Amino acid sequence: MVLTLPYEEGPAGLRPLKRIVAGLVIVYCALRVNDFDLLLNPLGWAMCATPLLLLRRSAGDPFDLARTSVLAMVCLSAVAVFAGWVGPSLGTTPSPVVELIGVAEGVGGLVAVWLITDAVIRRIRSYGIASGVAVLDVLRWVVVGLGALGTPAGLGYTALGPVVAVGWFACLAALLVMLYRSAKLPYAASVRKLGE
């Protein structure tokens, strides 16, 4: 059921798009203690799933596709965390399976970020709002492009240097800031409540 009342803040006081950004911050930031990331990626992806459901208007909505990719990332990142725990105990060098899981997680994460941003851009355009669309579009291309370049470099197949990593992280931060700032606009409000 589509809400006809004005948007009311959720229990946490955050709009859905702000919760998505918070989930992506958990996914792409690291807080390591003894080589263990305390900010678990599956938790970050799971934080993105419910707000995407709240932003969905109908079946086949771009937010529905983004949610499907995010749910796939919850599973894939959980497998990657498990492989990270089990992999070192099996030998000193990472196995090809662990490397393949890492590549799949990196590429899947880029696809999920692309689909989330695409859903937001489509929603903005449906409201006839032109400001910010071009910047979001450019930022998603740069984030995905630099991320695609950085994936083989992270595995040691190419030597791109730290410039690509720093550029990618700066563009990702700019994209997340733009998404966070656009959360106050009406298109980013929840259109349904869970359980309806």
PDB file of C-alpha atoms in Angstrom:
ATOM      1  CA  MET A   1       0.000   0.000   0.000  1.00  0.00           C
ATOM      2  CA  VAL A   2       1.434   3.362  -1.026  1.00  0.00           C
ATOM      3  CA  LEU A   3       1.501   5.936   1.704  1.00  0.00           C
ATOM      4  CA  THR A   4      -0.491   9.097   1.047  1.00  0.00           C
ATOM      5  CA  LEU A   5       0.545  10.798   4.274  1.00  0.00           C
ATOM      6  CA  PRO A   6       3.707  12.871   4.541  1.00  0.00           C
ATOM      7  CA  TYR A   7       6.822  10.911   5.300  1.00  0.00           C
ATOM      8  CA  GLU A   8       7.504  10.282   8.975  1.00  0.00           C
ATOM      9  CA  GLU A   9      10.967   9.435  10.194  1.00  0.00           C
ATOM     10  CA  GLY A  10      11.495   5.802  11.098  1.00  0.00           C
ATOM     11  CA  PRO A  11      12.312   4.557  14.580  1.00  0.00           C
ATOM     12  CA  ALA A  12      15.984   5.337  14.097  1.00  0.00           C
ATOM     13  CA  GLY A  13      15.175   8.783  12.715  1.00  0.00           C
ATOM     14  CA  LEU A  14      16.861   8.062   9.395  1.00  0.00           C
ATOM     15  CA  ARG A  15      15.349   8.192   5.965  1.00  0.00           C
ATOM     16  CA  PRO A  16      15.811   5.065   3.829  1.00  0.00           C
ATOM     17  CA  LEU A  17      18.500   6.559   1.596  1.00  0.00           C
ATOM     18  CA  LYS A  18      20.527   7.627   4.633  1.00  0.00           C
ATOM     19  CA  ARG A  19      20.370   4.063   5.965  1.00  0.00           C
ATOM     20  CA  ILE A  20      21.593   2.782   2.596  1.00  0.00           C
ATOM     21  CA  VAL A  21      24.533   5.183   2.723  1.00  0.00           C
ATOM     22  CA  ALA A  22      25.319   4.063   6.288  1.00  0.00           C
ATOM     23  CA  GLY A  23      25.329   0.444   5.102  1.00  0.00           C
ATOM     24  CA  LEU A  24      27.688   1.269   2.225  1.00  0.00           C
ATOM     25  CA  VAL A  25      30.024   3.078   4.628  1.00  0.00           C
ATOM     26  CA  ILE A  26      30.199  -0.113   6.719  1.00  0.00           C
ATOM     27  CA  VAL A  27      30.910  -2.154   3.578  1.00  0.00           C
ATOM     28  CA  TYR A  28      33.651   0.043   2.153  1.00  0.00           C
ATOM     29  CA  CYS A  29      35.382   1.201   5.337  1.00  0.00           C
ATOM     30  CA  ALA A  30      37.570  -1.010   7.452  1.00  0.00           C
ATOM     31  CA  LEU A  31      38.262  -1.002  11.168  1.00  0.00           C
ATOM     32  CA  ARG A  32      40.841  -3.742  11.621  1.00  0.00           C
ATOM     33  CA  VAL A  33      41.982  -5.355  14.853  1.00  0.00           C
ATOM     34  CA  ASN A  34      44.522  -8.180  14.443  1.00  0.00           C
ATOM     35  CA  ASP A  35      43.751  -8.327  10.716  1.00  0.00           C
ATOM     36  CA  PHE A  36      40.015  -8.760  11.401  1.00  0.00           C
ATOM     37  CA  ASP A  37      37.593  -6.162  10.040  1.00  0.00           C
ATOM     38  CA  LEU A  38      35.164  -5.226  12.813  1.00  0.00           C
ATOM     39  CA  LEU A  39      32.840  -3.650  10.241  1.00  0.00           C
ATOM     40  CA  LEU A  40      31.505  -6.843   8.703  1.00  0.00           C
ATOM     41  CA  ASN A  41      30.464  -6.472   5.062  1.00  0.00           C
ATOM     42  CA  PRO A  42      27.410  -8.758   5.376  1.00  0.00           C
ATOM     43  CA  LEU A  43      26.065  -6.455   8.077  1.00  0.00           C
ATOM     44  CA  GLY A  44      26.554  -3.406   5.855  1.00  0.00           C
ATOM     45  CA  TRP A  45      24.815  -5.024   2.885  1.00  0.00           C
ATOM     46  CA  ALA A  46      21.970  -6.189   5.135  1.00  0.00           C
ATOM     47  CA  MET A  47      21.534  -2.597   6.315  1.00  0.00           C
ATOM     48  CA  CYS A  48      20.945  -1.616   2.673  1.00  0.00           C
ATOM     49  CA  ALA A  49      18.297  -4.270   1.953  1.00  0.00           C
ATOM     50  CA  THR A  50      15.372  -3.059   4.073  1.00  0.00           C
ATOM     51  CA  PRO A  51      15.530   0.609   2.983  1.00  0.00           C
ATOM     52  CA  LEU A  52      15.571  -0.518  -0.648  1.00  0.00           C
ATOM     53  CA  LEU A  53      12.346  -2.422   0.036  1.00  0.00           C
ATOM     54  CA  LEU A  54      10.851   0.727   1.553  1.00  0.00           C
ATOM     55  CA  LEU A  55      11.755   2.775  -1.544  1.00  0.00           C
ATOM     56  CA  ARG A  56      10.299   0.180  -3.928  1.00  0.00           C
ATOM     57  CA  ARG A  57       7.026   1.254  -5.533  1.00  0.00           C
ATOM     58  CA  SER A  58       6.094  -1.818  -7.554  1.00  0.00           C
ATOM     59  CA  ALA A  59       7.453  -5.095  -8.852  1.00  0.00           C
ATOM     60  CA  GLY A  60      10.148  -4.433 -11.407  1.00  0.00           C
ATOM     61  CA  ASP A  61      11.010  -1.066  -9.848  1.00  0.00           C
ATOM     62  CA  PRO A  62      14.743  -0.202 -10.118  1.00  0.00           C
ATOM     63  CA  PHE A  63      14.930  -0.323  -6.316  1.00  0.00           C
ATOM     64  CA  ASP A  64      13.662  -3.918  -6.519  1.00  0.00           C
ATOM     65  CA  LEU A  65      16.565  -4.888  -8.792  1.00  0.00           C
ATOM     66  CA  ALA A  66      19.010  -3.053  -6.525  1.00  0.00           C
ATOM     67  CA  ARG A  67      17.608  -4.937  -3.517  1.00  0.00           C
ATOM     68  CA  THR A  68      18.079  -8.269  -5.282  1.00  0.00           C
ATOM     69  CA  SER A  69      21.737  -7.438  -5.936  1.00  0.00           C
ATOM     70  CA  VAL A  70      22.193  -6.326  -2.319  1.00  0.00           C
ATOM     71  CA  LEU A  71      20.685  -9.582  -1.009  1.00  0.00           C
ATOM     72  CA  ALA A  72      23.074 -11.506  -3.260  1.00  0.00           C
ATOM     73  CA  MET A  73      25.920  -9.451  -1.783  1.00  0.00           C
ATOM     74  CA  VAL A  74      24.821 -10.342   1.761  1.00  0.00           C
ATOM     75  CA  CYS A  75      25.288 -14.018   0.887  1.00  0.00           C
ATOM     76  CA  LEU A  76      28.484 -13.529  -1.122  1.00  0.00           C
ATOM     77  CA  SER A  77      30.152 -11.354   1.503  1.00  0.00           C
ATOM     78  CA  ALA A  78      29.206 -13.866   4.218  1.00  0.00           C
ATOM     79  CA  VAL A  79      30.936 -16.557   2.151  1.00  0.00           C
ATOM     80  CA  ALA A  80      33.955 -14.240   1.749  1.00  0.00           C
ATOM     81  CA  VAL A  81      34.146 -13.652   5.506  1.00  0.00           C
ATOM     82  CA  PHE A  82      33.960 -17.396   6.121  1.00  0.00           C
ATOM     83  CA  ALA A  83      36.628 -18.026   3.460  1.00  0.00           C
ATOM     84  CA  GLY A  84      38.800 -15.385   5.118  1.00  0.00           C
ATOM     85  CA  TRP A  85      38.548 -17.229   8.428  1.00  0.00           C
ATOM     86  CA  VAL A  86      39.076 -20.711   7.002  1.00  0.00           C
ATOM     87  CA  GLY A  87      41.518 -19.863   4.173  1.00  0.00           C
ATOM     88  CA  PRO A  88      44.600 -19.027   6.282  1.00  0.00           C
ATOM     89  CA  SER A  89      44.232 -22.221   8.291  1.00  0.00           C
ATOM     90  CA  LEU A  90      44.423 -24.285   5.103  1.00  0.00           C
ATOM     91  CA  GLY A  91      47.790 -22.977   3.938  1.00  0.00           C
ATOM     92  CA  THR A  92      50.090 -19.986   3.674  1.00  0.00           C
ATOM     93  CA  THR A  93      49.044 -18.829   0.206  1.00  0.00           C
ATOM     94  CA  PRO A  94      45.469 -17.936  -0.702  1.00  0.00           C
ATOM     95  CA  SER A  95      43.795 -20.658  -2.701  1.00  0.00           C
ATOM     96  CA  PRO A  96      42.297 -19.903  -6.122  1.00  0.00           C
ATOM     97  CA  VAL A  97      38.824 -20.381  -4.644  1.00  0.00           C
ATOM     98  CA  VAL A  98      39.435 -17.691  -2.008  1.00  0.00           C
ATOM     99  CA  GLU A  99      40.789 -15.348  -4.698  1.00  0.00           C
ATOM    100  CA  LEU A 100      37.771 -16.044  -6.904  1.00  0.00           C
ATOM    101  CA  ILE A 101      35.416 -15.284  -4.004  1.00  0.00           C
ATOM    102  CA  GLY A 102      37.288 -12.020  -3.429  1.00  0.00           C
ATOM    103  CA  VAL A 103      36.970 -11.020  -7.085  1.00  0.00           C
ATOM    104  CA  ALA A 104      33.274 -11.938  -7.127  1.00  0.00           C
ATOM    105  CA  GLU A 105      32.719  -9.878  -3.974  1.00  0.00           C
ATOM    106  CA  GLY A 106      34.521  -6.872  -5.466  1.00  0.00           C
ATOM    107  CA  VAL A 107      32.673  -7.019  -8.784  1.00  0.00           C
ATOM    108  CA  GLY A 108      29.338  -7.738  -7.104  1.00  0.00           C
ATOM    109  CA  GLY A 109      29.821  -4.757  -4.816  1.00  0.00           C
ATOM    110  CA  LEU A 110      30.439  -2.493  -7.804  1.00  0.00           C
ATOM    111  CA  VAL A 111      27.307  -3.822  -9.514  1.00  0.00           C
ATOM    112  CA  ALA A 112      25.245  -3.236  -6.366  1.00  0.00           C
ATOM    113  CA  VAL A 113      26.520   0.354  -6.003  1.00  0.00           C
ATOM    114  CA  TRP A 114      25.752   0.937  -9.692  1.00  0.00           C
ATOM    115  CA  LEU A 115      22.204  -0.404  -9.346  1.00  0.00           C
ATOM    116  CA  ILE A 116      21.497   1.585  -6.174  1.00  0.00           C
ATOM    117  CA  THR A 117      22.717   4.795  -7.803  1.00  0.00           C
ATOM    118  CA  ASP A 118      20.816   3.996 -11.000  1.00  0.00           C
ATOM    119  CA  ALA A 119      17.588   3.545  -9.023  1.00  0.00           C
ATOM    120  CA  VAL A 120      18.107   6.901  -7.304  1.00  0.00           C
ATOM    121  CA  ILE A 121      18.869   8.620 -10.620  1.00  0.00           C
ATOM    122  CA  ARG A 122      15.745   7.156 -12.233  1.00  0.00           C
ATOM    123  CA  ARG A 123      13.623   8.266  -9.280  1.00  0.00           C
ATOM    124  CA  ILE A 124      15.081  11.784  -9.466  1.00  0.00           C
ATOM    125  CA  ARG A 125      14.323  11.977 -13.185  1.00  0.00           C
ATOM    126  CA  SER A 126      10.748  10.760 -12.642  1.00  0.00           C
ATOM    127  CA  TYR A 127      10.218  13.768 -10.371  1.00  0.00           C
ATOM    128  CA  GLY A 128      11.617  16.115 -13.016  1.00  0.00           C
ATOM    129  CA  ILE A 129      14.531  17.189 -10.837  1.00  0.00           C
ATOM    130  CA  ALA A 130      17.614  17.893 -12.949  1.00  0.00           C
ATOM    131  CA  SER A 131      20.091  19.096 -10.335  1.00  0.00           C
ATOM    132  CA  GLY A 132      22.445  16.451  -9.102  1.00  0.00           C
ATOM    133  CA  VAL A 133      21.584  13.835 -11.726  1.00  0.00           C
ATOM    134  CA  ALA A 134      24.611  14.562 -13.916  1.00  0.00           C
ATOM    135  CA  VAL A 135      26.977  14.518 -10.938  1.00  0.00           C
ATOM    136  CA  LEU A 136      25.572  11.217  -9.655  1.00  0.00           C
ATOM    137  CA  ASP A 137      25.812   9.737 -13.143  1.00  0.00           C
ATOM    138  CA  VAL A 138      29.457  10.755 -13.582  1.00  0.00           C
ATOM    139  CA  LEU A 139      30.400   9.598 -10.097  1.00  0.00           C
ATOM    140  CA  ARG A 140      28.889   6.140 -10.577  1.00  0.00           C
ATOM    141  CA  TRP A 141      30.808   5.701 -13.850  1.00  0.00           C
ATOM    142  CA  VAL A 142      34.080   6.764 -12.229  1.00  0.00           C
ATOM    143  CA  VAL A 143      33.547   4.583  -9.142  1.00  0.00           C
ATOM    144  CA  VAL A 144      32.743   1.507 -11.211  1.00  0.00           C
ATOM    145  CA  GLY A 145      35.490   2.212 -13.774  1.00  0.00           C
ATOM    146  CA  LEU A 146      38.240   2.755 -11.207  1.00  0.00           C
ATOM    147  CA  GLY A 147      36.929  -0.178  -9.169  1.00  0.00           C
ATOM    148  CA  ALA A 148      37.141  -2.414 -12.234  1.00  0.00           C
ATOM    149  CA  LEU A 149      40.740  -1.277 -12.775  1.00  0.00           C
ATOM    150  CA  GLY A 150      41.575  -1.812  -9.121  1.00  0.00           C
ATOM    151  CA  THR A 151      40.242  -5.365  -8.867  1.00  0.00           C
ATOM    152  CA  PRO A 152      43.109  -7.005 -10.830  1.00  0.00           C
ATOM    153  CA  ALA A 153      45.584  -4.658  -9.142  1.00  0.00           C
ATOM    154  CA  GLY A 154      44.406  -5.822  -5.737  1.00  0.00           C
ATOM    155  CA  LEU A 155      45.227  -9.386  -6.724  1.00  0.00           C
ATOM    156  CA  GLY A 156      48.701  -8.437  -7.941  1.00  0.00           C
ATOM    157  CA  TYR A 157      48.054  -8.867 -11.675  1.00  0.00           C
ATOM    158  CA  THR A 158      48.770  -5.209 -12.498  1.00  0.00           C
ATOM    159  CA  ALA A 159      50.639  -2.397 -10.778  1.00  0.00           C
ATOM    160  CA  LEU A 160      48.520   0.741 -10.896  1.00  0.00           C
ATOM    161  CA  GLY A 161      49.931   2.360  -7.784  1.00  0.00           C
ATOM    162  CA  PRO A 162      48.097   4.091  -4.968  1.00  0.00           C
ATOM    163  CA  VAL A 163      46.711   6.875  -7.188  1.00  0.00           C
ATOM    164  CA  VAL A 164      43.892   4.687  -8.513  1.00  0.00           C
ATOM    165  CA  ALA A 165      42.953   3.482  -5.014  1.00  0.00           C
ATOM    166  CA  VAL A 166      42.940   7.015  -3.609  1.00  0.00           C
ATOM    167  CA  GLY A 167      40.971   8.321  -6.618  1.00  0.00           C
ATOM    168  CA  TRP A 168      38.448   5.501  -6.319  1.00  0.00           C
ATOM    169  CA  PHE A 169      37.951   6.059  -2.606  1.00  0.00           C
ATOM    170  CA  ALA A 170      37.574   9.840  -3.087  1.00  0.00           C
ATOM    171  CA  CYS A 171      34.958   9.314  -5.819  1.00  0.00           C
ATOM    172  CA  LEU A 172      33.117   6.734  -3.712  1.00  0.00           C
ATOM    173  CA  ALA A 173      33.080   9.164  -0.772  1.00  0.00           C
ATOM    174  CA  ALA A 174      31.734  11.918  -3.051  1.00  0.00           C
ATOM    175  CA  LEU A 175      29.039   9.565  -4.379  1.00  0.00           C
ATOM    176  CA  LEU A 176      27.969   8.612  -0.848  1.00  0.00           C
ATOM    177  CA  VAL A 177      27.865  12.279   0.196  1.00  0.00           C
ATOM    178  CA  MET A 178      25.675  13.101  -2.831  1.00  0.00           C
ATOM    179  CA  LEU A 179      23.325  10.209  -1.998  1.00  0.00           C
ATOM    180  CA  TYR A 180      23.183  11.266   1.647  1.00  0.00           C
ATOM    181  CA  ARG A 181      22.413  14.878   0.734  1.00  0.00           C
ATOM    182  CA  SER A 182      19.651  13.848  -1.640  1.00  0.00           C
ATOM    183  CA  ALA A 183      17.904  11.766   1.056  1.00  0.00           C
ATOM    184  CA  LYS A 184      15.938  14.799   2.229  1.00  0.00           C
ATOM    185  CA  LEU A 185      14.167  15.188  -1.110  1.00  0.00           C
ATOM    186  CA  PRO A 186      10.633  13.761  -1.509  1.00  0.00           C
ATOM    187  CA  TYR A 187      11.628  11.037  -3.978  1.00  0.00           C
ATOM    188  CA  ALA A 188      13.844   9.445  -1.301  1.00  0.00           C
ATOM    189  CA  ALA A 189      11.079   9.124   1.261  1.00  0.00           C
ATOM    190  CA  SER A 190       9.616   5.767   2.142  1.00  0.00           C
ATOM    191  CA  VAL A 191       6.568   4.927   0.051  1.00  0.00           C
ATOM    192  CA  ARG A 192       5.478   1.952   2.141  1.00  0.00           C
ATOM    193  CA  LYS A 193       5.730   0.492   5.587  1.00  0.00           C
ATOM    194  CA  LEU A 194       6.976  -2.976   6.305  1.00  0.00           C
ATOM    195  CA  GLY A 195       4.182  -5.483   6.787  1.00  0.00           C
ATOM    196  CA  GLU A 196       1.710  -3.692   4.520  1.00  0.00           C
TER     197      GLU A 196
END
